[in-house]
Amino acid sequence: MIKAGIKKEFMLFSRGFRLIGVIITIIGISLMYPLLYKSMEMMAGHIADMGQQIGGEAQDQVTGAVDSINGMMSSLEAMYGGSMAAVGFKTGVSSITSTGFLIISLLLMATAGGEQKKRSVIIPNCAGLTPAGYVLPKFIVYPLVIGVLSFLGGIITGCISNLMYNNELSINDIMFSSLCAAIYMLFMIALYFLIGLSTGRPGISVIIVYGGSTIIPILLQSLDIDRYNPFTLQSLLMSSYNDADMNNFILSTVVAFILSVICCLLALMIMTLRRVDNTVGEANL
């Protein structure tokens, strides 16, 4: 039953816009930030050349605009260790775990409990679908696939940044930050599916999980307990491989995997105890 469920989830994921949408989202974000910062540099250079050709008072105004752009770029460069390649790479990977997660969670609403409201669970239930056959394939397919795609997205961002800025990033930095993003996304998708499957309301689940991913790290940091948890991976991915706290990374990774398994078990337990009422098109307790 579980093997058949995995095949079904892969089939549903690959059909339509879901898988393609996830890939487009991750690749789009991966390419956007390195290209954005490189285009800003090129734009500043073109504006400076244009100002020299214009001359007079207009040249002073153009020079001021160029200085403003260069000042912003210099501040970003200093913030990320003096490398524009790191600026494009780190912001790109970070956006995969924030904006990317939001878009992906919206794309997966139908599979994260949405079918319970659309009465599409009624036929498998009549055919003997068990809670384990319904829940486990989702936790096997989606967190793992999204995690792998997020890792590849980070690699793409790093490679594009290196191509644009003459290999300023080391392979260790690219691999480390990409791995942090992948593990974080795996955990967040598992958490999202726990809430979505348990409530049958994926739209509300998106708000809860995305809002929580913004608020919880701030609360943990204010309480000085922002280590050894999955949310610290978002901070670690901004660090270089040589400067990162490896004990924090290893323990946070272990905790993320353990919590992901717990999410799966909790969802299975809740789905075993609840009753999906297909007669009215809503998921009821």
mmCIF file with all atom_site columns, C-alpha atoms in Angstrom, residues 71-185:
data_model
loop_
_atom_site.group_PDB
_atom_site.id
_atom_site.type_symbol
_atom_site.label_atom_id
_atom_site.label_alt_id
_atom_site.label_comp_id
_atom_site.label_asym_id
_atom_site.label_entity_id
_atom_site.label_seq_id
_atom_site.pdbx_PDB_ins_code
_atom_site.Cartn_x
_atom_site.Cartn_y
_atom_site.Cartn_z
_atom_site.occupancy
_atom_site.B_iso_or_equiv
_atom_site.pdbx_formal_charge
_atom_site.auth_seq_id
_atom_site.auth_comp_id
_atom_site.auth_asym_id
_atom_site.auth_atom_id
_atom_site.pdbx_PDB_model_num
ATOM 1   C CA . GLY A 1 71  ? 27.757  52.859 -1.674  1.00 0.00 ? 71  GLY A CA 1
ATOM 2   C CA . MET A 1 72  ? 24.922  50.387 -1.313  1.00 0.00 ? 72  MET A CA 1
ATOM 3   C CA . MET A 1 73  ? 26.892  47.707 -3.150  1.00 0.00 ? 73  MET A CA 1
ATOM 4   C CA . SER A 1 74  ? 29.955  48.353 -0.993  1.00 0.00 ? 74  SER A CA 1
ATOM 5   C CA . SER A 1 75  ? 27.881  48.008 2.175   1.00 0.00 ? 75  SER A CA 1
ATOM 6   C CA . LEU A 1 76  ? 26.475  44.694 0.990   1.00 0.00 ? 76  LEU A CA 1
ATOM 7   C CA . GLU A 1 77  ? 29.924  43.520 -0.030  1.00 0.00 ? 77  GLU A CA 1
ATOM 8   C CA . ALA A 1 78  ? 31.344  44.358 3.397   1.00 0.00 ? 78  ALA A CA 1
ATOM 9   C CA . MET A 1 79  ? 28.407  42.634 5.104   1.00 0.00 ? 79  MET A CA 1
ATOM 10  C CA . TYR A 1 80  ? 29.096  39.392 3.247   1.00 0.00 ? 80  TYR A CA 1
ATOM 11  C CA . GLY A 1 81  ? 32.849  39.212 3.682   1.00 0.00 ? 81  GLY A CA 1
ATOM 12  C CA . GLY A 1 82  ? 34.018  41.525 0.914   1.00 0.00 ? 82  GLY A CA 1
ATOM 13  C CA . SER A 1 83  ? 32.760  39.446 -1.998  1.00 0.00 ? 83  SER A CA 1
ATOM 14  C CA . MET A 1 84  ? 29.968  40.326 -4.402  1.00 0.00 ? 84  MET A CA 1
ATOM 15  C CA . ALA A 1 85  ? 29.790  36.660 -5.362  1.00 0.00 ? 85  ALA A CA 1
ATOM 16  C CA . ALA A 1 86  ? 28.913  35.916 -1.729  1.00 0.00 ? 86  ALA A CA 1
ATOM 17  C CA . VAL A 1 87  ? 26.257  38.663 -1.792  1.00 0.00 ? 87  VAL A CA 1
ATOM 18  C CA . GLY A 1 88  ? 24.452  37.114 -4.768  1.00 0.00 ? 88  GLY A CA 1
ATOM 19  C CA . PHE A 1 89  ? 24.900  33.571 -3.487  1.00 0.00 ? 89  PHE A CA 1
ATOM 20  C CA . LYS A 1 90  ? 23.850  34.076 0.137   1.00 0.00 ? 90  LYS A CA 1
ATOM 21  C CA . THR A 1 91  ? 20.840  36.229 -0.645  1.00 0.00 ? 91  THR A CA 1
ATOM 22  C CA . GLY A 1 92  ? 19.758  33.764 -3.323  1.00 0.00 ? 92  GLY A CA 1
ATOM 23  C CA . VAL A 1 93  ? 19.986  30.717 -1.052  1.00 0.00 ? 93  VAL A CA 1
ATOM 24  C CA . SER A 1 94  ? 18.310  32.590 1.800   1.00 0.00 ? 94  SER A CA 1
ATOM 25  C CA . SER A 1 95  ? 15.434  33.569 -0.500  1.00 0.00 ? 95  SER A CA 1
ATOM 26  C CA . ILE A 1 96  ? 14.916  29.920 -1.469  1.00 0.00 ? 96  ILE A CA 1
ATOM 27  C CA . THR A 1 97  ? 14.187  29.162 2.198   1.00 0.00 ? 97  THR A CA 1
ATOM 28  C CA . SER A 1 98  ? 11.849  32.139 2.636   1.00 0.00 ? 98  SER A CA 1
ATOM 29  C CA . THR A 1 99  ? 10.132  33.332 -0.544  1.00 0.00 ? 99  THR A CA 1
ATOM 30  C CA . GLY A 1 100 ? 10.716  29.964 -2.184  1.00 0.00 ? 100 GLY A CA 1
ATOM 31  C CA . PHE A 1 101 ? 9.096   28.089 0.699   1.00 0.00 ? 101 PHE A CA 1
ATOM 32  C CA . LEU A 1 102 ? 6.034   30.348 0.588   1.00 0.00 ? 102 LEU A CA 1
ATOM 33  C CA . ILE A 1 103 ? 5.506   29.805 -3.144  1.00 0.00 ? 103 ILE A CA 1
ATOM 34  C CA . ILE A 1 104 ? 6.138   26.055 -2.909  1.00 0.00 ? 104 ILE A CA 1
ATOM 35  C CA . SER A 1 105 ? 3.729   25.644 0.001   1.00 0.00 ? 105 SER A CA 1
ATOM 36  C CA . LEU A 1 106 ? 1.040   27.392 -2.045  1.00 0.00 ? 106 LEU A CA 1
ATOM 37  C CA . LEU A 1 107 ? 1.716   25.062 -4.972  1.00 0.00 ? 107 LEU A CA 1
ATOM 38  C CA . LEU A 1 108 ? 1.358   22.001 -2.708  1.00 0.00 ? 108 LEU A CA 1
ATOM 39  C CA . MET A 1 109 ? -1.903  23.014 -1.025  1.00 0.00 ? 109 MET A CA 1
ATOM 40  C CA . ALA A 1 110 ? -3.910  20.361 -2.872  1.00 0.00 ? 110 ALA A CA 1
ATOM 41  C CA . THR A 1 111 ? -1.692  17.554 -1.555  1.00 0.00 ? 111 THR A CA 1
ATOM 42  C CA . ALA A 1 112 ? -1.232  18.979 1.952   1.00 0.00 ? 112 ALA A CA 1
ATOM 43  C CA . GLY A 1 113 ? -4.817  18.295 3.034   1.00 0.00 ? 113 GLY A CA 1
ATOM 44  C CA . GLY A 1 114 ? -6.627  20.009 0.189   1.00 0.00 ? 114 GLY A CA 1
ATOM 45  C CA . GLU A 1 115 ? -7.976  16.734 -1.184  1.00 0.00 ? 115 GLU A CA 1
ATOM 46  C CA . GLN A 1 116 ? -9.846  16.187 2.083   1.00 0.00 ? 116 GLN A CA 1
ATOM 47  C CA . LYS A 1 117 ? -12.032 19.203 1.312   1.00 0.00 ? 117 LYS A CA 1
ATOM 48  C CA . LYS A 1 118 ? -12.482 18.220 -2.326  1.00 0.00 ? 118 LYS A CA 1
ATOM 49  C CA . ARG A 1 119 ? -13.752 14.746 -1.417  1.00 0.00 ? 119 ARG A CA 1
ATOM 50  C CA . SER A 1 120 ? -11.008 13.086 -3.469  1.00 0.00 ? 120 SER A CA 1
ATOM 51  C CA . VAL A 1 121 ? -10.165 10.733 -0.587  1.00 0.00 ? 121 VAL A CA 1
ATOM 52  C CA . ILE A 1 122 ? -13.498 8.926  -0.789  1.00 0.00 ? 122 ILE A CA 1
ATOM 53  C CA . ILE A 1 123 ? -12.540 6.466  -3.552  1.00 0.00 ? 123 ILE A CA 1
ATOM 54  C CA . PRO A 1 124 ? -9.238  5.312  -2.002  1.00 0.00 ? 124 PRO A CA 1
ATOM 55  C CA . ASN A 1 125 ? -11.017 4.979  1.360   1.00 0.00 ? 125 ASN A CA 1
ATOM 56  C CA . CYS A 1 126 ? -13.610 2.706  -0.212  1.00 0.00 ? 126 CYS A CA 1
ATOM 57  C CA . ALA A 1 127 ? -10.774 0.701  -1.765  1.00 0.00 ? 127 ALA A CA 1
ATOM 58  C CA . GLY A 1 128 ? -9.168  0.098  1.635   1.00 0.00 ? 128 GLY A CA 1
ATOM 59  C CA . LEU A 1 129 ? -6.724  3.021  1.937   1.00 0.00 ? 129 LEU A CA 1
ATOM 60  C CA . THR A 1 130 ? -5.207  3.046  5.420   1.00 0.00 ? 130 THR A CA 1
ATOM 61  C CA . PRO A 1 131 ? -3.995  6.178  7.255   1.00 0.00 ? 131 PRO A CA 1
ATOM 62  C CA . ALA A 1 132 ? -0.427  4.934  6.853   1.00 0.00 ? 132 ALA A CA 1
ATOM 63  C CA . GLY A 1 133 ? -0.952  4.470  3.119   1.00 0.00 ? 133 GLY A CA 1
ATOM 64  C CA . TYR A 1 134 ? -2.276  8.018  2.906   1.00 0.00 ? 134 TYR A CA 1
ATOM 65  C CA . VAL A 1 135 ? 0.188   9.861  5.187   1.00 0.00 ? 135 VAL A CA 1
ATOM 66  C CA . LEU A 1 136 ? 3.560   8.123  4.844   1.00 0.00 ? 136 LEU A CA 1
ATOM 67  C CA . PRO A 1 137 ? 3.937   8.500  1.040   1.00 0.00 ? 137 PRO A CA 1
ATOM 68  C CA . LYS A 1 138 ? 3.418   12.250 1.347   1.00 0.00 ? 138 LYS A CA 1
ATOM 69  C CA . PHE A 1 139 ? 6.163   12.563 3.974   1.00 0.00 ? 139 PHE A CA 1
ATOM 70  C CA . ILE A 1 140 ? 8.470   10.360 1.926   1.00 0.00 ? 140 ILE A CA 1
ATOM 71  C CA . VAL A 1 141 ? 7.986   12.139 -1.403  1.00 0.00 ? 141 VAL A CA 1
ATOM 72  C CA . TYR A 1 142 ? 7.515   15.858 -0.836  1.00 0.00 ? 142 TYR A CA 1
ATOM 73  C CA . PRO A 1 143 ? 10.042  16.779 1.905   1.00 0.00 ? 143 PRO A CA 1
ATOM 74  C CA . LEU A 1 144 ? 12.777  14.730 0.246   1.00 0.00 ? 144 LEU A CA 1
ATOM 75  C CA . VAL A 1 145 ? 12.118  16.008 -3.278  1.00 0.00 ? 145 VAL A CA 1
ATOM 76  C CA . ILE A 1 146 ? 11.873  19.635 -2.133  1.00 0.00 ? 146 ILE A CA 1
ATOM 77  C CA . GLY A 1 147 ? 15.035  19.218 -0.061  1.00 0.00 ? 147 GLY A CA 1
ATOM 78  C CA . VAL A 1 148 ? 16.982  17.826 -3.019  1.00 0.00 ? 148 VAL A CA 1
ATOM 79  C CA . LEU A 1 149 ? 15.705  20.528 -5.368  1.00 0.00 ? 149 LEU A CA 1
ATOM 80  C CA . SER A 1 150 ? 16.610  23.228 -2.827  1.00 0.00 ? 150 SER A CA 1
ATOM 81  C CA . PHE A 1 151 ? 20.131  21.815 -2.579  1.00 0.00 ? 151 PHE A CA 1
ATOM 82  C CA . LEU A 1 152 ? 20.468  21.871 -6.366  1.00 0.00 ? 152 LEU A CA 1
ATOM 83  C CA . GLY A 1 153 ? 19.100  25.412 -6.393  1.00 0.00 ? 153 GLY A CA 1
ATOM 84  C CA . GLY A 1 154 ? 21.818  26.492 -3.988  1.00 0.00 ? 154 GLY A CA 1
ATOM 85  C CA . ILE A 1 155 ? 24.469  24.850 -6.168  1.00 0.00 ? 155 ILE A CA 1
ATOM 86  C CA . ILE A 1 156 ? 23.104  26.692 -9.210  1.00 0.00 ? 156 ILE A CA 1
ATOM 87  C CA . THR A 1 157 ? 23.206  30.002 -7.361  1.00 0.00 ? 157 THR A CA 1
ATOM 88  C CA . GLY A 1 158 ? 26.799  29.410 -6.293  1.00 0.00 ? 158 GLY A CA 1
ATOM 89  C CA . CYS A 1 159 ? 27.931  28.393 -9.782  1.00 0.00 ? 159 CYS A CA 1
ATOM 90  C CA . ILE A 1 160 ? 26.262  31.403 -11.415 1.00 0.00 ? 160 ILE A CA 1
ATOM 91  C CA . SER A 1 161 ? 27.811  33.729 -8.826  1.00 0.00 ? 161 SER A CA 1
ATOM 92  C CA . ASN A 1 162 ? 31.255  32.243 -9.458  1.00 0.00 ? 162 ASN A CA 1
ATOM 93  C CA . LEU A 1 163 ? 30.863  32.594 -13.215 1.00 0.00 ? 163 LEU A CA 1
ATOM 94  C CA . MET A 1 164 ? 29.998  36.273 -12.830 1.00 0.00 ? 164 MET A CA 1
ATOM 95  C CA . TYR A 1 165 ? 32.641  37.133 -10.248 1.00 0.00 ? 165 TYR A CA 1
ATOM 96  C CA . ASN A 1 166 ? 35.671  35.038 -11.239 1.00 0.00 ? 166 ASN A CA 1
ATOM 97  C CA . ASN A 1 167 ? 35.323  32.099 -8.832  1.00 0.00 ? 167 ASN A CA 1
ATOM 98  C CA . GLU A 1 168 ? 35.345  34.083 -5.602  1.00 0.00 ? 168 GLU A CA 1
ATOM 99  C CA . LEU A 1 169 ? 33.370  31.386 -3.761  1.00 0.00 ? 169 LEU A CA 1
ATOM 100 C CA . SER A 1 170 ? 34.901  28.130 -2.545  1.00 0.00 ? 170 SER A CA 1
ATOM 101 C CA . ILE A 1 171 ? 33.148  24.847 -3.225  1.00 0.00 ? 171 ILE A CA 1
ATOM 102 C CA . ASN A 1 172 ? 32.969  24.228 0.535   1.00 0.00 ? 172 ASN A CA 1
ATOM 103 C CA . ASP A 1 173 ? 30.973  27.438 1.072   1.00 0.00 ? 173 ASP A CA 1
ATOM 104 C CA . ILE A 1 174 ? 28.587  26.555 -1.756  1.00 0.00 ? 174 ILE A CA 1
ATOM 105 C CA . MET A 1 175 ? 28.025  23.008 -0.545  1.00 0.00 ? 175 MET A CA 1
ATOM 106 C CA . PHE A 1 176 ? 27.608  24.028 3.103   1.00 0.00 ? 176 PHE A CA 1
ATOM 107 C CA . SER A 1 177 ? 25.041  26.776 2.523   1.00 0.00 ? 177 SER A CA 1
ATOM 108 C CA . SER A 1 178 ? 23.139  24.651 -0.003  1.00 0.00 ? 178 SER A CA 1
ATOM 109 C CA . LEU A 1 179 ? 23.007  21.765 2.480   1.00 0.00 ? 179 LEU A CA 1
ATOM 110 C CA . CYS A 1 180 ? 21.702  24.066 5.228   1.00 0.00 ? 180 CYS A CA 1
ATOM 111 C CA . ALA A 1 181 ? 18.957  25.281 2.888   1.00 0.00 ? 181 ALA A CA 1
ATOM 112 C CA . ALA A 1 182 ? 18.032  21.720 1.863   1.00 0.00 ? 182 ALA A CA 1
ATOM 113 C CA . ILE A 1 183 ? 17.720  20.442 5.442   1.00 0.00 ? 183 ILE A CA 1
ATOM 114 C CA . TYR A 1 184 ? 15.733  23.510 6.486   1.00 0.00 ? 184 TYR A CA 1
ATOM 115 C CA . MET A 1 185 ? 13.318  23.100 3.570   1.00 0.00 ? 185 MET A CA 1
#
